[in-house]
CSV table of C-alpha atoms in Angstrom, one decimal:
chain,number,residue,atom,x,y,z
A,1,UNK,CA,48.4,293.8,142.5
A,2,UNK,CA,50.1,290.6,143.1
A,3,UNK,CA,47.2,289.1,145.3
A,4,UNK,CA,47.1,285.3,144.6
A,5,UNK,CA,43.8,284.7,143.1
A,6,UNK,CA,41.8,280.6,143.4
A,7,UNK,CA,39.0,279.9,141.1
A,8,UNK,CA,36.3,278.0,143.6
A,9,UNK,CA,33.7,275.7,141.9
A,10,UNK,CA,30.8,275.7,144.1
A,11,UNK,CA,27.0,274.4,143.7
A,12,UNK,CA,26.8,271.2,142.8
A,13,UNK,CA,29.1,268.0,143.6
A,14,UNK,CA,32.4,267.9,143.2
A,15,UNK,CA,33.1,271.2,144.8
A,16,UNK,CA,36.8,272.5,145.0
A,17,UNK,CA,39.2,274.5,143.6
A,18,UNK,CA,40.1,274.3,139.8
A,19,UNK,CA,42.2,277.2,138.5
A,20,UNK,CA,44.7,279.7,140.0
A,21,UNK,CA,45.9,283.0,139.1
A,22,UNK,CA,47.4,286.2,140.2
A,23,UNK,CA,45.8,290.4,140.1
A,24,UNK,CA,48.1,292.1,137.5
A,25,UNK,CA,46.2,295.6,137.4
A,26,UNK,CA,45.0,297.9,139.9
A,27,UNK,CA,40.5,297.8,140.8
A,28,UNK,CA,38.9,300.1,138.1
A,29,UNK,CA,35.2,301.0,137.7
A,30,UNK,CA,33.4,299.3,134.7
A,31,UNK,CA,30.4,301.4,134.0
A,32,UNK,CA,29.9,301.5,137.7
A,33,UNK,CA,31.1,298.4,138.7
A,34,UNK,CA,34.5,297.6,140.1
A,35,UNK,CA,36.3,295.1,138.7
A,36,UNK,CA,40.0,293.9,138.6
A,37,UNK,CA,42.4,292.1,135.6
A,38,UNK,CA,43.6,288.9,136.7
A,39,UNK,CA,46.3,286.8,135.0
A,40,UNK,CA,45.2,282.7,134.9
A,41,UNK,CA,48.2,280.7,135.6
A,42,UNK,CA,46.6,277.2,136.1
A,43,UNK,CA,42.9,276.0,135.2
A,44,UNK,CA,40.8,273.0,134.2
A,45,UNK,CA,37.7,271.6,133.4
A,46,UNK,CA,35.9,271.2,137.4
A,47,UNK,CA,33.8,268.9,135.6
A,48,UNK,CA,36.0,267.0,134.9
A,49,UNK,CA,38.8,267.5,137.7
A,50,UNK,CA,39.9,269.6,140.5
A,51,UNK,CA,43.0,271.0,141.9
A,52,UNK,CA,41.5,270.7,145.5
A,53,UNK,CA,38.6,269.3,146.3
A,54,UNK,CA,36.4,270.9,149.0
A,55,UNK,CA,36.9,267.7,151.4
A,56,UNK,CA,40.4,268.9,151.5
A,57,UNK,CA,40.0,272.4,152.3
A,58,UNK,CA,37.4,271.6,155.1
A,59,UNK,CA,40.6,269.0,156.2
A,60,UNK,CA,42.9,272.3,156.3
A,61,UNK,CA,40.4,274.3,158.0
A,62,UNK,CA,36.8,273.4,158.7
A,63,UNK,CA,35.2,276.9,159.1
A,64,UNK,CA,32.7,276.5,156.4
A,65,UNK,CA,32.2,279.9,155.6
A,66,UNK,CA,35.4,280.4,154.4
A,67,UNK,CA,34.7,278.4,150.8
A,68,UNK,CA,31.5,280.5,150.4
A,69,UNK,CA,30.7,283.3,148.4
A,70,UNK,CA,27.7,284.5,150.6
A,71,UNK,CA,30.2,285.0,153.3
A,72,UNK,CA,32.0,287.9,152.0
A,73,UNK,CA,35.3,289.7,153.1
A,74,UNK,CA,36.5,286.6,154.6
A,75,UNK,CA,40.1,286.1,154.4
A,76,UNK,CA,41.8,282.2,154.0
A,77,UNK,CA,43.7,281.2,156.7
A,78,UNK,CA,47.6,281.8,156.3
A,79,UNK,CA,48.8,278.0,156.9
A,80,UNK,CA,45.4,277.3,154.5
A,81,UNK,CA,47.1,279.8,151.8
A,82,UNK,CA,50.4,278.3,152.2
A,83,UNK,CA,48.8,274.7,151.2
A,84,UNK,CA,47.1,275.4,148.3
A,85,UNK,CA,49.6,277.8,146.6
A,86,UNK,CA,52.5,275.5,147.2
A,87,UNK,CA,53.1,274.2,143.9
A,88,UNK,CA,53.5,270.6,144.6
A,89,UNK,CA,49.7,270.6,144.8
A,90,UNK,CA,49.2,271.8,141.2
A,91,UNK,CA,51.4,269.0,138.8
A,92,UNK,CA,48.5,267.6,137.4
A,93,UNK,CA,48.8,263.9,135.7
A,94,UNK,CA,46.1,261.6,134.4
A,95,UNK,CA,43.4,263.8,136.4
A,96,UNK,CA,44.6,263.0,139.4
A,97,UNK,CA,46.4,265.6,141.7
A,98,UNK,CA,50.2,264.3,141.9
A,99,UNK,CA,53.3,265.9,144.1
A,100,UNK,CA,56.2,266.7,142.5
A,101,UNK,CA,58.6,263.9,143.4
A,102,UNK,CA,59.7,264.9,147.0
A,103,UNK,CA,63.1,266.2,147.9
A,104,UNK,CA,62.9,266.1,152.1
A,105,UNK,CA,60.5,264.2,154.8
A,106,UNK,CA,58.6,267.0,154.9
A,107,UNK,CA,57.5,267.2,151.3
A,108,UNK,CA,57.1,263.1,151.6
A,109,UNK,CA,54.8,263.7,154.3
A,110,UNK,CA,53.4,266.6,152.9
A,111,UNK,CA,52.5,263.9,149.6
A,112,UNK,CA,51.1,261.5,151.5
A,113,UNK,CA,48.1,263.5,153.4
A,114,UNK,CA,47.5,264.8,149.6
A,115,UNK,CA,47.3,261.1,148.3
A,116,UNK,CA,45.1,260.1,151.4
A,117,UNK,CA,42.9,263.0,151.2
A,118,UNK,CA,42.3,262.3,147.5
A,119,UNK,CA,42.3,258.7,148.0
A,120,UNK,CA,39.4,259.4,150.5
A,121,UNK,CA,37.4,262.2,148.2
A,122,UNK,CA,37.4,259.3,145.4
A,123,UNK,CA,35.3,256.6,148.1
A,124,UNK,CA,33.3,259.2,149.8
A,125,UNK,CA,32.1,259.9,146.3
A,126,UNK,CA,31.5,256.1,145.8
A,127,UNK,CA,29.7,255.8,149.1
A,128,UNK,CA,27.4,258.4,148.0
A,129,UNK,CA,26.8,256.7,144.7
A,130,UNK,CA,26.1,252.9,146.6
A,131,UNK,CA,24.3,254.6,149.4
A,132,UNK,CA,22.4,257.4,148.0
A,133,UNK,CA,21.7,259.2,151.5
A,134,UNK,CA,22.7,257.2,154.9
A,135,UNK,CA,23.2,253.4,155.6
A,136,UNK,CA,20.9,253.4,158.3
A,137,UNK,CA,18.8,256.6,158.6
A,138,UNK,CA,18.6,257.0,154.7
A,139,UNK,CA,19.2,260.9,155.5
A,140,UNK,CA,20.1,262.3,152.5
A,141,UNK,CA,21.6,265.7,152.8
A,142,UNK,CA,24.9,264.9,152.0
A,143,UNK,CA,26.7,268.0,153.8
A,144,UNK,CA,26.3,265.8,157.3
A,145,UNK,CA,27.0,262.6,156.0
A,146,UNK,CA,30.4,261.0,156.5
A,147,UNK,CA,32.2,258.6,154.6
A,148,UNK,CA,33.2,255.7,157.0
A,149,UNK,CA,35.5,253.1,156.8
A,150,UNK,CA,34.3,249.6,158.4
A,151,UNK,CA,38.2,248.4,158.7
A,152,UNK,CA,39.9,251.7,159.4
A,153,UNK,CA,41.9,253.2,156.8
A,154,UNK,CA,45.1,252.9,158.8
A,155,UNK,CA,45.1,249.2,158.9
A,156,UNK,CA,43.3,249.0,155.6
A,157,UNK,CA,45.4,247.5,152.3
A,158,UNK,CA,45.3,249.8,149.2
A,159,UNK,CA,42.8,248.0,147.8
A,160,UNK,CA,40.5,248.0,151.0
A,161,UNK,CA,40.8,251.5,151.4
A,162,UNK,CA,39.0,252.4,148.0
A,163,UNK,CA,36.6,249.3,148.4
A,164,UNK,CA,33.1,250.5,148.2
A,165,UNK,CA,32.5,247.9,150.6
A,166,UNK,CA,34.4,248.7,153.0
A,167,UNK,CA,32.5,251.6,153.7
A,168,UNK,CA,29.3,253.1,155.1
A,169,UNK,CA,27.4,256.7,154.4
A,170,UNK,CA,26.6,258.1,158.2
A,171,UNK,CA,25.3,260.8,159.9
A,172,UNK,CA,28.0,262.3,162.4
A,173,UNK,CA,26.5,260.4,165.4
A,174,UNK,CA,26.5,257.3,164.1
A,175,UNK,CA,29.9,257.9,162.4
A,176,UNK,CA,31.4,258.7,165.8
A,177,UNK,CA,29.9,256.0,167.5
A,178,UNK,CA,31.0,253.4,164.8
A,179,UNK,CA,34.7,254.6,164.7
A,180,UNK,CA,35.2,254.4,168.4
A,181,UNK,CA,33.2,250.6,167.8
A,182,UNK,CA,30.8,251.5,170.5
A,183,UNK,CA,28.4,250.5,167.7
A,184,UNK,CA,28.8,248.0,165.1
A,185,UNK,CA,26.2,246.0,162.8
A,186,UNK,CA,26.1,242.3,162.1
A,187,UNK,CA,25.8,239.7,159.2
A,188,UNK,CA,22.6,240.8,158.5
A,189,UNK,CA,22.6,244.9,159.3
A,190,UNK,CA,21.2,244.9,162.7
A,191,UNK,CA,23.1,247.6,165.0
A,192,UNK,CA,25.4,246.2,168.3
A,193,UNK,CA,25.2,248.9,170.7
A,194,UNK,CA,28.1,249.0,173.5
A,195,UNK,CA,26.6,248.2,176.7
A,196,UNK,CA,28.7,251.5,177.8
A,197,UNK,CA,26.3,253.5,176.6
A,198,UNK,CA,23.1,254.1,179.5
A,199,UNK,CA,19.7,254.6,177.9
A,200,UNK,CA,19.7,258.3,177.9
A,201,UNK,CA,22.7,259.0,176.2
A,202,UNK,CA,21.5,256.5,173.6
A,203,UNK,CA,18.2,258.8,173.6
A,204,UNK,CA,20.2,262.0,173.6
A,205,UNK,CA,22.1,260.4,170.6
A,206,UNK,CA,19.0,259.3,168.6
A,207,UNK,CA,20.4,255.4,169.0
A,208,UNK,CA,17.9,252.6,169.3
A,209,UNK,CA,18.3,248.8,169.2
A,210,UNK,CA,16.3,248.7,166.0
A,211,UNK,CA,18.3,250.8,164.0
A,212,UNK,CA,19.8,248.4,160.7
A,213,UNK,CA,22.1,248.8,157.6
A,214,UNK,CA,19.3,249.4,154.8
A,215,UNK,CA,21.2,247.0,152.9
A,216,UNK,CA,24.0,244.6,152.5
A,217,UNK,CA,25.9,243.1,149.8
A,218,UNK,CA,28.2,240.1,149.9
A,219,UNK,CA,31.0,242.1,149.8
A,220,UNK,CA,30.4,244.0,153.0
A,221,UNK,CA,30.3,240.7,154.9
A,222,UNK,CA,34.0,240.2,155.6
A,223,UNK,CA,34.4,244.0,156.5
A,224,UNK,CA,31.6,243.8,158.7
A,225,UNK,CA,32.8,240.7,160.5
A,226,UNK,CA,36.1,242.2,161.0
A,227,UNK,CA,35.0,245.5,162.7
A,228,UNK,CA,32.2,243.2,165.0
A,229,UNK,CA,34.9,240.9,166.1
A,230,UNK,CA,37.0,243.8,167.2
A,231,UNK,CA,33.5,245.1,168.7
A,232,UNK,CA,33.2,242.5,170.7
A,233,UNK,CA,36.7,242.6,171.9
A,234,UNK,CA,36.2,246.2,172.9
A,235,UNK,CA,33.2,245.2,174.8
A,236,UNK,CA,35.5,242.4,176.7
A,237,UNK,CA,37.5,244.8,178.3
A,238,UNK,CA,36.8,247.7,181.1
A,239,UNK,CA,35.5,250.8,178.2
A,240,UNK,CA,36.8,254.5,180.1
């Protein structure tokens, strides 16, 4: 009794967490089955919206089988739990998770990772939509596919960091490879490789000089050219 209780929407995309409540009466058998009363404090629609998406949780802690039912008696993380019941995640305005205006650095910094991870949820979901599967390989099990920036959301305007074309669906190699530029792709999708990388690495990596965007769209030119001229600056200089 007491036990803080998170409704988990799982299946299909969006996945995350859309209601909250708390055990107010001791586990009692139910014509054999054990059940338990719980008291819902906070819930929506997860069609519609989430408290916390899954991208998030995998952020705070990316043991997988922690946000799965088939992987019973597991127990969330305590700085996972401290996250998610702290009620600064839960103010929900226009269907968009909002902190609670912040009192102290912390809670300002503790808004911003929530505004960036949301902010990157919304284009992952857009990549997916544009991309269907990956850029390159056309894989199209989204559970290994990662949303990628071209200009890196750091140096990225607002704007640029929810751009659809700023961004490319890869597999985890290529993502890697990309965000370190050791690969890039030019005006016309055909793959850069960094002359840092020896032929069996590339091998090992299942990287080959033929590899190229499946498509591109006038609006990923400029991105594109940004992230090869910084490619090709890396490439200038001695790579570790």
């Amino acid at each position: 009794v007491g036990d803080k209780v998170y409704l988990m929407k799982q299946g299909k995309f969006p996945r995350g967490i859309f209601g909250r409540g708390v055990i107010i009466k001791n586990p009692y058998q139910d014509d054999g089955v054990w059940s338990v009363d719980i008291r819902i404090d906070e819930i929506v629609d997860p069609q519609k919206t989430l408290f916390l998406h899954e991208d998030i949780l995998f952020q705070m802690s990316p043991e997988r089988g922690l946000w799965y039912t088939n992987f019973s008696g597991v127990k969330i993380p305590n700085d996972v739990l401290e996250g998610i019941k702290n009620n600064k995640c839960w103010k929900l305005i226009s269907s968009q998770i909002t902190a609670i205006e912040p009192e102290a650095d912390s809670e300002t910094t503790y808004k911003a990772w929530v505004d960036q991870r949301i902010g990157q949820q919304q284009f992952r979901e857009q990549l997916i939509r544009h991309w269907g599967g990956c850029a390159v390989t056309g894989c199209p099990i989204q559970d290994v596919l990662i949303a990628s920036h071209i200009v890196p959301w750091k140096i990225a305007t607002p704007n640029e960091r929810l751009d659809v074309y700023n961004g490319l669906l890869l597999t985890a190699n290529l993502d890697k490879l990309f965000d370190a530029f050791l690969i890039s792709f030019n005006s016309k999708g055909g793959i850069l490789i960094s002359k840092s990388i020896d032929a069996k690495a590339l091998s090992l990596l299942g990287i080959n000089a033929n590899m190229k965007l499946r498509k591109i769209e006038s609006g990923h030119l400029a991105y594109l050219q940004r992230h090869e001229s910084k490619f090709r600056i890396m490439e200038g200089k001695e790579r570790k």
